[in-house]
XYZ file of C-alpha atoms in Angstrom:
704
model
C -87.737 226.968 -124.870
C -83.945 226.569 -124.858
C -82.615 224.847 -127.959
C -80.786 221.556 -127.505
C -77.285 220.977 -128.862
C -76.220 217.740 -130.509
C -72.672 216.481 -130.094
C -70.946 215.888 -133.436
C -68.205 213.411 -134.278
C -65.821 216.254 -135.101
C -63.106 218.168 -133.278
C -62.122 221.757 -133.891
C -58.371 222.232 -134.011
C -55.792 225.008 -134.233
C -52.577 224.895 -136.274
C -49.527 223.894 -134.261
C -47.699 227.012 -135.461
C -48.790 230.303 -137.043
C -46.383 229.898 -139.970
C -45.306 226.876 -141.978
C -42.214 226.448 -144.164
C -42.600 223.894 -146.979
C -40.221 222.579 -149.653
C -40.856 222.203 -153.376
C -39.204 220.672 -156.437
C -39.964 220.788 -160.148
C -39.325 217.045 -160.507
C -40.319 213.955 -158.487
C -38.322 213.645 -155.270
C -38.728 210.501 -153.163
C -42.363 210.249 -152.032
C -43.173 213.877 -152.855
C -46.789 214.755 -153.678
C -47.516 216.240 -157.104
C -49.632 219.365 -156.638
C -52.836 220.051 -158.542
C -52.482 222.402 -161.515
C -54.392 225.244 -159.852
C -52.118 224.992 -156.786
C -49.035 225.015 -158.997
C -50.233 228.150 -160.821
C -50.770 229.904 -157.484
C -47.353 229.012 -156.021
C -45.068 229.526 -159.040
C -44.855 233.341 -158.742
C -44.410 233.112 -154.965
C -41.465 230.757 -155.520
C -40.127 233.056 -158.298
C -40.238 230.185 -160.775
C -40.977 230.555 -164.523
C -44.646 230.500 -165.441
C -44.025 227.712 -167.987
C -42.923 225.297 -165.200
C -45.043 222.183 -165.795
C -45.354 220.738 -162.303
C -44.523 221.204 -158.651
C -43.842 218.488 -156.074
C -43.737 218.902 -152.318
C -42.521 216.962 -149.295
C -44.209 219.600 -147.093
C -41.972 220.528 -144.135
C -39.310 217.894 -144.937
C -36.358 218.930 -147.101
C -35.833 215.733 -149.099
C -33.274 217.186 -151.536
C -30.719 220.007 -151.379
C -32.081 221.653 -154.554
C -35.599 222.161 -153.213
C -37.220 225.588 -152.987
C -38.604 226.788 -149.639
C -41.644 228.962 -149.032
C -43.043 230.215 -145.727
C -46.671 231.308 -145.315
C -49.299 231.543 -142.605
C -51.585 228.733 -141.452
C -54.482 230.856 -140.169
C -56.733 233.226 -142.086
C -56.433 236.125 -139.624
C -56.549 238.968 -142.170
C -56.583 239.625 -145.882
C -52.991 240.904 -145.983
C -50.918 238.015 -144.613
C -50.303 235.382 -147.352
C -51.535 231.956 -146.245
C -51.399 228.440 -147.572
C -54.599 227.457 -149.355
C -57.043 225.256 -147.486
C -56.554 222.491 -150.023
C -52.786 222.572 -149.458
C -53.224 222.588 -145.670
C -55.608 219.643 -145.855
C -52.952 217.615 -147.666
C -50.325 218.777 -145.187
C -52.351 217.626 -142.161
C -53.140 214.279 -143.796
C -49.441 213.828 -144.597
C -48.410 214.569 -141.008
C -51.159 212.413 -139.483
C -50.229 209.527 -141.784
C -46.632 209.605 -140.548
C -47.831 209.990 -136.957
C -50.049 206.889 -137.046
C -47.594 204.788 -139.054
C -44.957 205.738 -136.511
C -47.140 203.989 -133.948
C -47.223 200.862 -136.117
C -50.815 201.380 -137.326
C -51.698 200.709 -140.972
C -52.993 203.791 -142.775
C -54.706 203.980 -146.132
C -54.745 207.378 -147.818
C -54.060 208.997 -151.160
C -53.335 212.356 -149.478
C -56.142 214.113 -151.319
C -59.034 212.364 -149.651
C -59.950 210.794 -146.324
C -57.515 208.588 -144.451
C -58.354 205.257 -142.820
C -56.491 204.267 -139.653
C -56.539 200.541 -138.806
C -56.300 199.729 -135.092
C -55.695 196.033 -134.171
C -58.748 194.231 -132.769
C -60.160 190.717 -132.581
C -61.656 189.208 -135.726
C -64.615 186.850 -135.538
C -63.290 185.036 -138.607
C -60.923 182.114 -138.495
C -57.416 182.629 -139.942
C -57.823 186.420 -139.841
C -56.556 189.376 -137.842
C -59.089 192.077 -137.106
C -58.766 195.862 -137.261
C -61.121 198.588 -136.097
C -61.138 201.122 -138.920
C -61.451 204.860 -138.257
C -61.834 207.411 -141.036
C -60.341 210.870 -140.577
C -61.212 213.882 -142.702
C -59.735 217.367 -142.458
C -62.161 220.099 -143.486
C -62.513 223.840 -143.107
C -65.594 225.815 -142.125
C -68.219 223.179 -142.894
C -69.602 222.560 -139.404
C -68.119 225.641 -137.737
C -65.962 228.665 -138.559
C -62.728 226.829 -137.633
C -60.700 223.916 -139.003
C -62.298 220.547 -138.217
C -61.136 216.964 -137.884
C -64.033 214.602 -138.615
C -63.678 211.130 -137.079
C -65.963 208.294 -138.145
C -66.005 204.579 -137.396
C -66.195 201.988 -140.165
C -66.453 198.786 -138.128
C -64.080 195.810 -137.903
C -62.242 194.751 -141.065
C -60.266 191.528 -141.432
C -56.859 190.657 -142.909
C -55.662 187.103 -143.488
C -52.920 185.816 -141.221
C -51.399 183.926 -144.150
C -49.341 185.915 -146.709
C -50.301 186.032 -150.363
C -47.645 183.468 -151.400
C -48.685 180.849 -148.816
C -50.148 177.457 -149.709
C -53.442 178.651 -148.178
C -54.059 180.662 -151.370
C -52.076 178.400 -153.692
C -54.797 175.863 -154.443
C -56.250 175.630 -157.939
C -58.986 178.207 -157.660
C -59.573 181.768 -158.805
C -59.716 184.226 -155.920
C -60.707 187.876 -155.957
C -57.897 189.851 -154.331
C -58.323 193.615 -154.238
C -56.391 195.221 -151.376
C -53.203 193.976 -149.711
C -51.592 195.033 -146.421
C -47.811 195.506 -146.449
C -46.481 196.624 -143.068
C -48.396 199.838 -142.421
C -49.232 200.478 -146.099
C -51.992 199.283 -148.426
C -51.638 198.462 -152.115
C -53.974 197.378 -154.893
C -53.408 193.770 -155.959
C -53.029 194.740 -159.628
C -50.750 197.739 -158.966
C -47.869 196.593 -156.729
C -44.545 198.505 -156.823
C -41.367 196.485 -157.297
C -40.174 196.937 -153.711
C -43.373 195.265 -152.502
C -43.431 192.506 -155.106
C -39.927 191.477 -153.992
C -41.161 190.907 -150.454
C -44.257 188.632 -150.808
C -43.877 187.175 -147.297
C -45.146 190.495 -145.909
C -48.127 190.867 -148.271
C -51.402 189.942 -146.560
C -54.753 189.954 -148.418
C -57.563 192.053 -146.953
C -60.889 190.275 -146.831
C -63.658 191.443 -149.154
C -67.152 190.064 -149.798
C -66.214 188.267 -153.016
C -63.187 186.614 -151.402
C -65.209 185.679 -148.340
C -67.797 183.992 -150.539
C -65.188 182.194 -152.670
C -63.527 180.770 -149.551
C -66.939 179.827 -148.090
C -66.339 181.868 -144.955
C -69.396 182.745 -142.839
C -70.775 186.272 -143.068
C -72.154 186.341 -139.539
C -75.279 187.993 -138.155
C -75.592 191.804 -138.284
C -75.416 193.518 -134.903
C -78.802 195.198 -134.402
C -78.054 196.684 -130.987
C -77.778 200.445 -130.501
C -75.287 201.578 -133.142
C -75.175 205.124 -131.734
C -73.672 203.858 -128.480
C -71.201 201.578 -130.268
C -70.145 204.298 -132.669
C -69.810 206.952 -129.964
C -67.812 204.682 -127.644
C -65.418 203.734 -130.448
C -64.602 207.263 -131.584
C -64.249 208.536 -127.996
C -61.814 205.741 -127.159
C -59.884 206.504 -130.366
C -59.729 210.217 -129.454
C -58.518 209.490 -125.936
C -55.866 207.074 -127.180
C -54.490 208.961 -130.193
C -55.813 212.512 -130.597
C -55.277 214.389 -127.356
C -53.230 217.599 -127.851
C -50.115 216.028 -126.344
C -50.368 213.095 -128.784
C -50.293 215.169 -131.971
C -48.102 218.023 -130.754
C -46.350 219.676 -133.679
C -49.107 218.634 -136.097
C -52.227 220.338 -134.723
C -53.874 221.338 -131.446
C -57.257 219.566 -131.304
C -59.961 220.581 -128.839
C -60.551 218.232 -125.928
C -64.338 218.400 -126.376
C -66.394 217.315 -129.364
C -67.907 219.990 -131.591
C -71.578 220.773 -130.984
C -74.360 221.948 -133.268
C -77.762 223.358 -132.430
C -80.505 220.801 -133.025
C -83.372 222.084 -135.160
C -86.791 220.473 -135.250
C -89.381 220.317 -137.988
C -92.568 221.939 -136.677
C -95.080 219.276 -135.711
C -98.128 220.980 -134.150
C -100.807 218.515 -133.078
C -98.537 215.711 -134.342
C -99.370 216.600 -137.972
C -96.217 214.929 -139.294
C -97.220 211.702 -137.547
C -100.754 211.699 -138.952
C -101.808 209.450 -141.810
C -105.045 209.629 -143.791
C -107.312 206.585 -144.072
C -110.831 206.012 -145.368
C -113.447 208.777 -145.182
C -110.666 211.323 -144.525
C -110.113 209.931 -141.039
C -106.627 210.296 -139.616
C -104.492 208.367 -137.164
C -100.907 207.686 -136.158
C -100.955 203.897 -136.060
C -101.272 202.181 -139.433
C -102.729 198.894 -138.240
C -105.427 200.408 -136.025
C -106.196 203.059 -138.662
C -106.897 200.393 -141.281
C -109.006 198.384 -138.845
C -111.102 201.397 -137.805
C -111.432 203.410 -141.006
C -110.356 201.177 -143.880
C -107.872 202.130 -146.621
C -107.622 205.596 -148.118
C -108.748 204.291 -151.519
C -110.031 200.842 -152.437
C -108.730 198.943 -155.432
C -110.466 199.913 -158.702
C -110.577 196.173 -159.471
C -113.837 194.676 -158.246
C -113.825 191.247 -159.882
C -110.715 189.679 -158.328
C -109.957 185.962 -158.666
C -107.396 184.455 -156.294
C -105.497 181.229 -156.905
C -102.407 179.471 -155.531
C -99.171 178.217 -157.077
C -97.339 175.787 -154.795
C -95.829 172.337 -154.408
C -98.249 169.502 -153.861
C -96.867 168.953 -150.356
C -97.638 172.600 -149.453
C -101.371 172.439 -150.176
C -102.113 172.334 -146.424
C -100.211 175.597 -145.929
C -102.013 177.147 -148.913
C -105.337 176.166 -147.356
C -104.385 177.853 -144.086
C -103.303 181.043 -145.878
C -106.586 181.052 -147.790
C -108.526 180.710 -144.541
C -106.707 183.707 -143.069
C -107.446 185.733 -146.202
C -111.148 184.847 -145.931
C -111.219 185.761 -142.228
C -111.947 182.203 -141.175
C -109.027 181.970 -138.726
C -108.785 183.853 -135.439
C -106.796 187.078 -135.173
C -107.409 188.502 -138.653
C -110.725 189.643 -140.090
C -109.885 188.809 -143.693
C -108.760 190.788 -146.719
C -112.266 192.086 -147.392
C -112.842 193.703 -144.013
C -109.252 194.848 -143.447
C -108.297 196.146 -146.909
C -111.474 196.083 -148.972
C -110.132 193.252 -151.160
C -113.175 191.128 -151.950
C -112.124 188.126 -153.990
C -113.416 184.831 -155.268
C -111.734 181.593 -156.239
C -112.277 179.274 -159.151
C -112.167 175.505 -158.846
C -109.298 173.956 -160.788
C -107.451 177.251 -161.267
C -104.628 176.732 -158.747
C -101.370 175.173 -159.965
C -99.511 172.469 -158.019
C -95.997 171.432 -159.052
C -93.537 168.699 -158.079
C -89.999 169.994 -158.773
C -89.061 172.568 -156.129
C -86.043 173.964 -158.001
C -87.218 173.828 -161.606
C -90.968 174.319 -161.404
C -91.401 176.761 -164.301
C -91.943 174.235 -167.119
C -94.765 172.546 -165.207
C -96.244 175.846 -163.977
C -96.266 177.391 -167.462
C -97.693 174.239 -168.972
C -100.528 174.249 -166.435
C -101.193 177.991 -166.902
C -101.466 177.444 -170.657
C -104.294 175.017 -169.979
C -106.248 177.523 -167.850
C -108.834 179.864 -169.308
C -108.486 183.438 -167.975
C -111.393 185.841 -168.432
C -110.000 189.242 -169.604
C -112.797 190.983 -167.702
C -111.465 189.647 -164.390
C -108.323 190.475 -162.403
C -106.281 187.429 -161.428
C -103.994 187.335 -158.412
C -101.622 184.428 -157.698
C -100.291 183.498 -154.256
C -96.950 181.744 -154.811
C -95.658 179.577 -151.967
C -91.959 179.535 -152.739
C -89.786 176.625 -151.567
C -86.705 178.826 -152.163
C -85.771 181.332 -149.466
C -84.853 185.004 -149.863
C -81.201 184.388 -148.960
C -80.661 181.473 -151.339
C -77.121 181.635 -152.776
C -77.656 179.337 -155.785
C -78.382 181.650 -158.772
C -80.449 179.052 -160.635
C -82.729 178.425 -157.647
C -82.988 182.144 -156.935
C -83.903 182.919 -160.554
C -87.146 180.917 -160.317
C -88.863 183.704 -158.362
C -87.917 186.353 -160.940
C -88.837 184.231 -163.946
C -92.202 183.304 -162.476
C -92.905 186.952 -161.616
C -92.101 187.898 -165.216
C -94.181 185.059 -166.658
C -97.201 186.081 -164.611
C -96.823 189.763 -165.551
C -96.786 188.857 -169.241
C -100.098 187.104 -168.643
C -101.471 190.147 -166.778
C -101.465 188.297 -163.441
C -100.379 189.996 -160.220
C -98.717 187.896 -157.534
C -97.668 187.716 -153.904
C -94.836 185.419 -152.850
C -94.591 183.703 -149.450
C -91.599 181.594 -148.446
C -92.645 178.147 -147.278
C -89.629 177.603 -145.041
C -89.559 181.079 -143.516
C -89.926 181.205 -139.761
C -93.485 182.543 -139.954
C -95.362 183.156 -136.705
C -97.250 179.946 -136.086
C -95.414 177.919 -138.739
C -94.798 174.291 -137.779
C -94.059 171.058 -139.571
C -96.061 167.890 -139.039
C -94.753 164.315 -138.716
C -94.206 164.162 -142.494
C -92.191 167.413 -142.466
C -95.034 169.229 -144.217
C -95.405 172.926 -143.372
C -98.635 173.898 -141.635
C -99.725 177.175 -140.070
C -101.055 177.287 -136.539
C -102.316 180.365 -134.683
C -99.818 183.204 -134.953
C -99.656 183.750 -138.712
C -102.315 186.448 -138.261
C -99.609 188.880 -137.131
C -98.143 188.890 -140.630
C -101.438 189.133 -142.490
C -101.676 192.974 -142.296
C -98.402 193.226 -144.235
C -99.697 190.828 -146.898
C -102.986 192.719 -147.111
C -101.502 196.204 -147.657
C -99.024 194.889 -150.250
C -101.830 193.168 -152.158
C -104.006 196.286 -152.028
C -101.193 198.473 -153.401
C -100.516 195.947 -156.183
C -104.199 196.035 -157.070
C -104.074 199.815 -157.512
C -105.516 200.833 -154.148
C -104.059 203.345 -151.685
C -103.712 201.794 -148.213
C -103.068 205.206 -146.610
C -101.714 208.632 -147.539
C -100.229 211.645 -145.775
C -102.586 213.824 -143.801
C -100.366 216.908 -144.044
C -98.915 216.551 -147.542
C -99.331 219.243 -150.171
C -101.741 218.034 -152.847
C -100.313 220.645 -155.222
C -96.815 219.133 -155.453
C -95.706 216.470 -157.885
C -92.939 214.322 -156.382
C -90.812 212.067 -158.616
C -88.201 209.667 -157.263
C -85.182 208.683 -159.361
C -82.457 206.334 -158.148
C -79.594 204.354 -159.647
C -78.867 200.850 -158.438
C -76.626 198.030 -159.546
C -78.128 194.578 -159.343
C -75.931 192.444 -157.080
C -76.763 189.351 -159.136
C -76.461 190.654 -162.692
C -74.146 193.668 -162.195
C -76.378 195.676 -164.537
C -76.960 199.286 -163.606
C -80.480 200.686 -163.918
C -82.294 203.919 -163.264
C -85.611 203.446 -161.533
C -87.371 206.594 -162.681
C -90.726 208.350 -162.720
C -91.925 206.948 -159.426
C -94.585 209.590 -159.271
C -96.637 210.694 -156.304
C -98.725 213.699 -155.487
C -97.567 215.595 -152.427
C -99.990 213.744 -150.163
C -98.860 210.339 -151.420
C -101.137 209.251 -154.256
C -99.226 206.956 -156.638
C -99.247 207.824 -160.361
C -97.020 205.161 -161.958
C -93.366 204.538 -162.710
C -90.904 203.707 -165.440
C -87.536 201.934 -165.576
C -84.593 202.703 -167.832
C -80.998 201.698 -168.349
C -78.644 204.222 -166.852
C -77.520 205.455 -170.288
C -81.029 206.468 -171.384
C -80.883 210.026 -170.011
C -83.160 211.431 -172.742
C -85.819 208.876 -171.889
C -85.289 209.712 -168.242
C -86.224 213.346 -168.845
C -89.082 212.205 -171.071
C -90.490 210.016 -168.316
C -90.537 212.985 -165.948
C -92.461 215.082 -168.477
C -94.892 212.210 -169.142
C -95.554 212.033 -165.413
C -96.191 215.787 -165.277
C -98.587 215.534 -168.225
C -100.474 212.653 -166.595
C -100.697 214.552 -163.324
C -102.014 217.684 -165.084
C -104.695 215.666 -166.882
C -106.139 214.528 -163.548
C -105.409 217.593 -161.413
C -104.660 221.261 -161.687
C -101.086 222.155 -162.616
C -98.595 221.414 -159.828
C -97.259 224.372 -157.886
C -93.758 222.897 -158.003
C -91.975 219.807 -159.241
C -89.949 218.004 -156.563
C -87.394 215.484 -157.830
C -85.915 213.055 -155.302
C -82.632 212.178 -156.973
C -79.756 209.949 -155.927
C -77.261 212.767 -156.593
C -77.247 216.488 -157.222
C -78.568 217.333 -160.675
C -76.400 219.275 -163.113
C -77.807 222.060 -165.246
C -77.158 219.927 -168.346
C -79.251 217.090 -166.878
C -82.028 219.506 -165.925
C -82.274 221.241 -169.329
C -84.462 218.569 -171.036
C -86.824 218.686 -168.049
C -87.107 222.476 -168.248
C -87.679 222.286 -172.013
C -90.462 219.750 -171.500
C -92.137 221.905 -168.866
C -91.989 224.867 -171.244
C -93.681 222.808 -173.974
C -96.481 222.065 -171.514
C -96.798 225.778 -170.786
C -95.761 225.300 -167.157
C -93.627 227.921 -165.446
C -93.078 226.219 -162.123
C -90.036 225.948 -159.870
C -88.092 222.697 -159.792
C -86.567 221.477 -156.537
C -83.983 218.692 -156.599
C -83.741 216.857 -153.299
C -80.697 214.596 -153.199
C -81.242 211.836 -150.646
C -78.214 209.683 -149.962
C -79.589 206.142 -150.150
C -76.992 204.903 -147.653
C -77.478 206.516 -144.273
C -74.862 209.045 -143.238
C -71.955 207.520 -141.361
C -69.471 210.350 -141.763
C -71.139 213.295 -140.020
C -73.265 212.288 -137.044
C -74.991 214.063 -134.184
C -75.553 212.443 -130.782
C -78.143 213.438 -128.195
C -76.026 213.104 -125.048
C -79.034 213.962 -122.859
C -80.652 210.703 -123.956
C -79.633 207.268 -122.716
C -79.713 205.797 -126.232
C -77.996 208.884 -127.814
C -80.293 208.867 -130.881
C -81.879 212.266 -131.641
C -85.650 212.173 -132.005
C -87.326 211.978 -135.396
C -87.840 215.261 -137.302
C -84.568 216.624 -135.892
C -82.077 218.043 -138.364
C -78.802 219.911 -138.400
C -77.190 221.831 -141.279
C -73.827 220.427 -142.355
C -73.277 222.968 -145.167
C -75.198 225.752 -146.871
C -77.429 223.358 -148.820
C -76.952 220.049 -146.979
C -78.630 218.651 -143.871
C -78.590 215.635 -141.610
C -82.190 214.528 -141.178
C -83.218 212.110 -138.426
C -86.187 209.912 -139.252
C -86.902 207.111 -136.810
C -89.533 205.681 -134.466
C -88.763 208.171 -131.680
C -91.378 210.927 -132.069
C -93.037 213.477 -129.807
C -95.904 211.038 -129.350
C -93.802 208.138 -128.027
C -90.720 209.544 -126.302
C -91.442 207.189 -123.414
C -91.147 204.096 -125.626
C -87.649 202.647 -126.188
C -86.695 202.727 -129.904
C -86.925 199.413 -131.756
C -84.289 200.371 -134.319
C -81.459 202.867 -134.426
C -81.092 204.138 -138.014
C -78.444 206.745 -138.755
C -79.662 210.008 -140.285
C -80.150 210.703 -143.985
C -77.900 213.192 -145.705
C -80.108 215.517 -147.737
C -79.026 218.191 -150.237
C -81.383 220.794 -151.725
C -81.200 222.592 -155.080
C -83.870 225.144 -155.999
C -84.350 226.243 -159.608
C -86.826 229.085 -160.018
C -88.885 229.021 -163.212
C -86.691 230.191 -166.091
C -83.564 230.472 -163.943
C -80.237 228.923 -164.919
C -78.827 228.994 -161.399
C -79.650 226.776 -158.436
C -80.125 228.511 -155.103
C -80.927 227.521 -151.550
C -84.706 227.361 -150.931
C -86.190 229.782 -148.433
C -86.377 228.518 -144.859
C -90.102 227.711 -145.018
C -89.658 225.668 -148.190
C -86.632 223.880 -146.709
C -88.735 222.846 -143.717
C -91.534 221.733 -146.054
C -89.174 219.619 -148.182
C -87.532 217.940 -145.177
C -90.982 217.214 -143.721
C -92.015 215.735 -147.056
C -89.082 213.291 -146.963
C -90.133 212.104 -143.498
C -93.702 211.767 -144.709
C -92.767 209.730 -147.768
C -90.986 207.217 -145.563
C -94.448 206.397 -144.179
C -95.790 205.393 -147.605
C -94.046 202.003 -147.605
C -97.000 199.853 -148.651
C -95.250 196.556 -148.083
C -95.586 196.646 -144.324
C -97.582 198.318 -141.557
C -94.269 199.299 -139.947
C -92.862 202.714 -140.865
C -89.461 202.956 -142.515
C -86.506 205.333 -142.311
C -86.006 205.994 -146.042
C -88.617 207.586 -148.346
C -90.348 205.299 -150.832
C -88.998 207.473 -153.648
C -85.669 205.813 -152.796
C -86.877 202.405 -151.544
C -89.232 201.547 -154.415
C -86.690 202.089 -157.241
C -84.204 199.958 -155.310
C -86.714 197.114 -154.983
C -87.545 197.373 -158.681
C -83.884 197.302 -159.696
C -83.337 194.091 -157.755
C -85.921 192.326 -159.915
C -86.049 193.797 -163.433
C -82.434 193.022 -164.485
C -83.300 189.341 -163.952
C -86.116 189.431 -166.506
C -85.456 187.808 -169.861
C -84.995 191.033 -171.859
C -84.629 193.246 -168.773
C -87.849 195.055 -169.635
C -91.139 195.447 -167.789
C -94.303 194.238 -169.493
C -96.470 197.220 -170.464
C -99.166 196.946 -167.797
C -96.490 196.491 -165.147
C -95.621 200.196 -165.232
C -98.879 201.247 -163.608
C -98.927 198.974 -160.567
C -96.598 198.354 -157.621
C -96.340 194.656 -158.506
C -92.801 194.344 -157.041
C -93.798 194.968 -153.404
């Protein structure tokens, strides 16, 4: 079978000339760039300058001063004899030339000449009092996607800049505003770092919109565009190429190809749809979660057998609570009940439910009522909280009620499931008194509620049919709470290779010793219930340094385990820089389980709803691929290497599999739970009183 090629968002290019003459000074000259120390050390002898010269500055091919030194070298690595400019120097040269090219066309450009450059092309803004710009990011790189120089072009959406300058009365009212970036002609400056020439010309300084400023000015955020992002992205970069990057446009700078770079698409082997298969009760397998649970039941029932359910809600929401209860008992059409669907057999106790009056400060009354209840320690209590506050509530005090109640219940050993009263549930209506009631239709959401409750109660709704039971997989991620701005590490989210959950821990980001300790504790717990793992797989939010790995290796040695450690770095934000498009497909999205190498140890991995089993069905969502990096540490080795091909395939397949273990919904996801679960945890825990999890809360997925 002939392999398919994916079209990348990159262009190969050739230098505009085989040799390049550049000018240098030993002091700052105009807007000259100061070279890095290693570049200075390399060029000093070639310029016949003393070795003790402290710094070199360059204006590239522009002689900005009569005392500058000139040096001519090659631009292509054709042989080992001809001296050539370093790739780092050439990257800065191309960015310098492209910056002047785009600014010469009147387009704003943001670049620090050692990184990517953003080109802002005028467009319409959906926001009042703003000008819009389509932002394109350009990156010059060498030999990453091919054996030639490459110009990577990505699209960053529409950004907005205020029409009013910084010194206008529009911003002069008595209020504190968060300014970060300002546009001045075709240049950008930080608000707190303006040069004198810019400060003297405030009429030309225009604030760029950011989220904080948008919120402070009470400007609408708009609805996210959920249409096919591959088509939008591809159309934007192709139009940009046609308008600005044809060879005749950038003559004298570079000679870009007129066709996009291509890369051979590789597929994870999926015989008999093994990657799509999930394991349910009695070792039965299936591809559809909902039908699998209906036919075979969950993989493992909850160990809790004496479950008592009760409600916490406003008095006016008792009718809705009654309807939810009826669905859970299987007394309403369309859902067979928690017992039949998920094996959750529960009872209720008269007088146990709590009804409150104050929608926005209910905790005092709720806690007072809970103190009056008698809870049997031999039973497992589960609260259904009907929240009058929505998920997107902006008021911090109202939003905090959910977190505080969750914490209060955990301290009492009570698990909980929250349902928003005012959410647009299927079948939700309001009666003549504006009281929420549920008509037929709510049954479509009940499977999601059931699997989340089962996972919270310690059951396993489903697992992976093809996962390796001899691997221990631990997910570690760092997230900053948007509400509290506290950074946390969600660590020790432990699973066996086939998806059995073993517990988790949560630490502040500075507690690296405890982080390593939590990994070793997870290994010890796994070994007590199973044979020793064949390898330890760590899903980390970044590549792991040898220093960070040392405590883990020491702990494994203390346990007498000589096993390899594989660090799989999964970028939690989907890749938007390097992308591959399937131009043979109408929707352009490559099928799931496709991947392409983007460096020796890094891959783009596609994980979506388009599989071999449903190529005929139009995709519901269009997620961009994950960027995955692999580090392999053999037992006792101090050096990370690239895993063998078979192990690479196994690890990439494992990531796709772990995205199917999202036990909050019967819909599959595009990110593995080793990344999703720590993120969900970090959104909640920083809001707890002492930012700690009650002891028993570390063994259950109570945050789903």
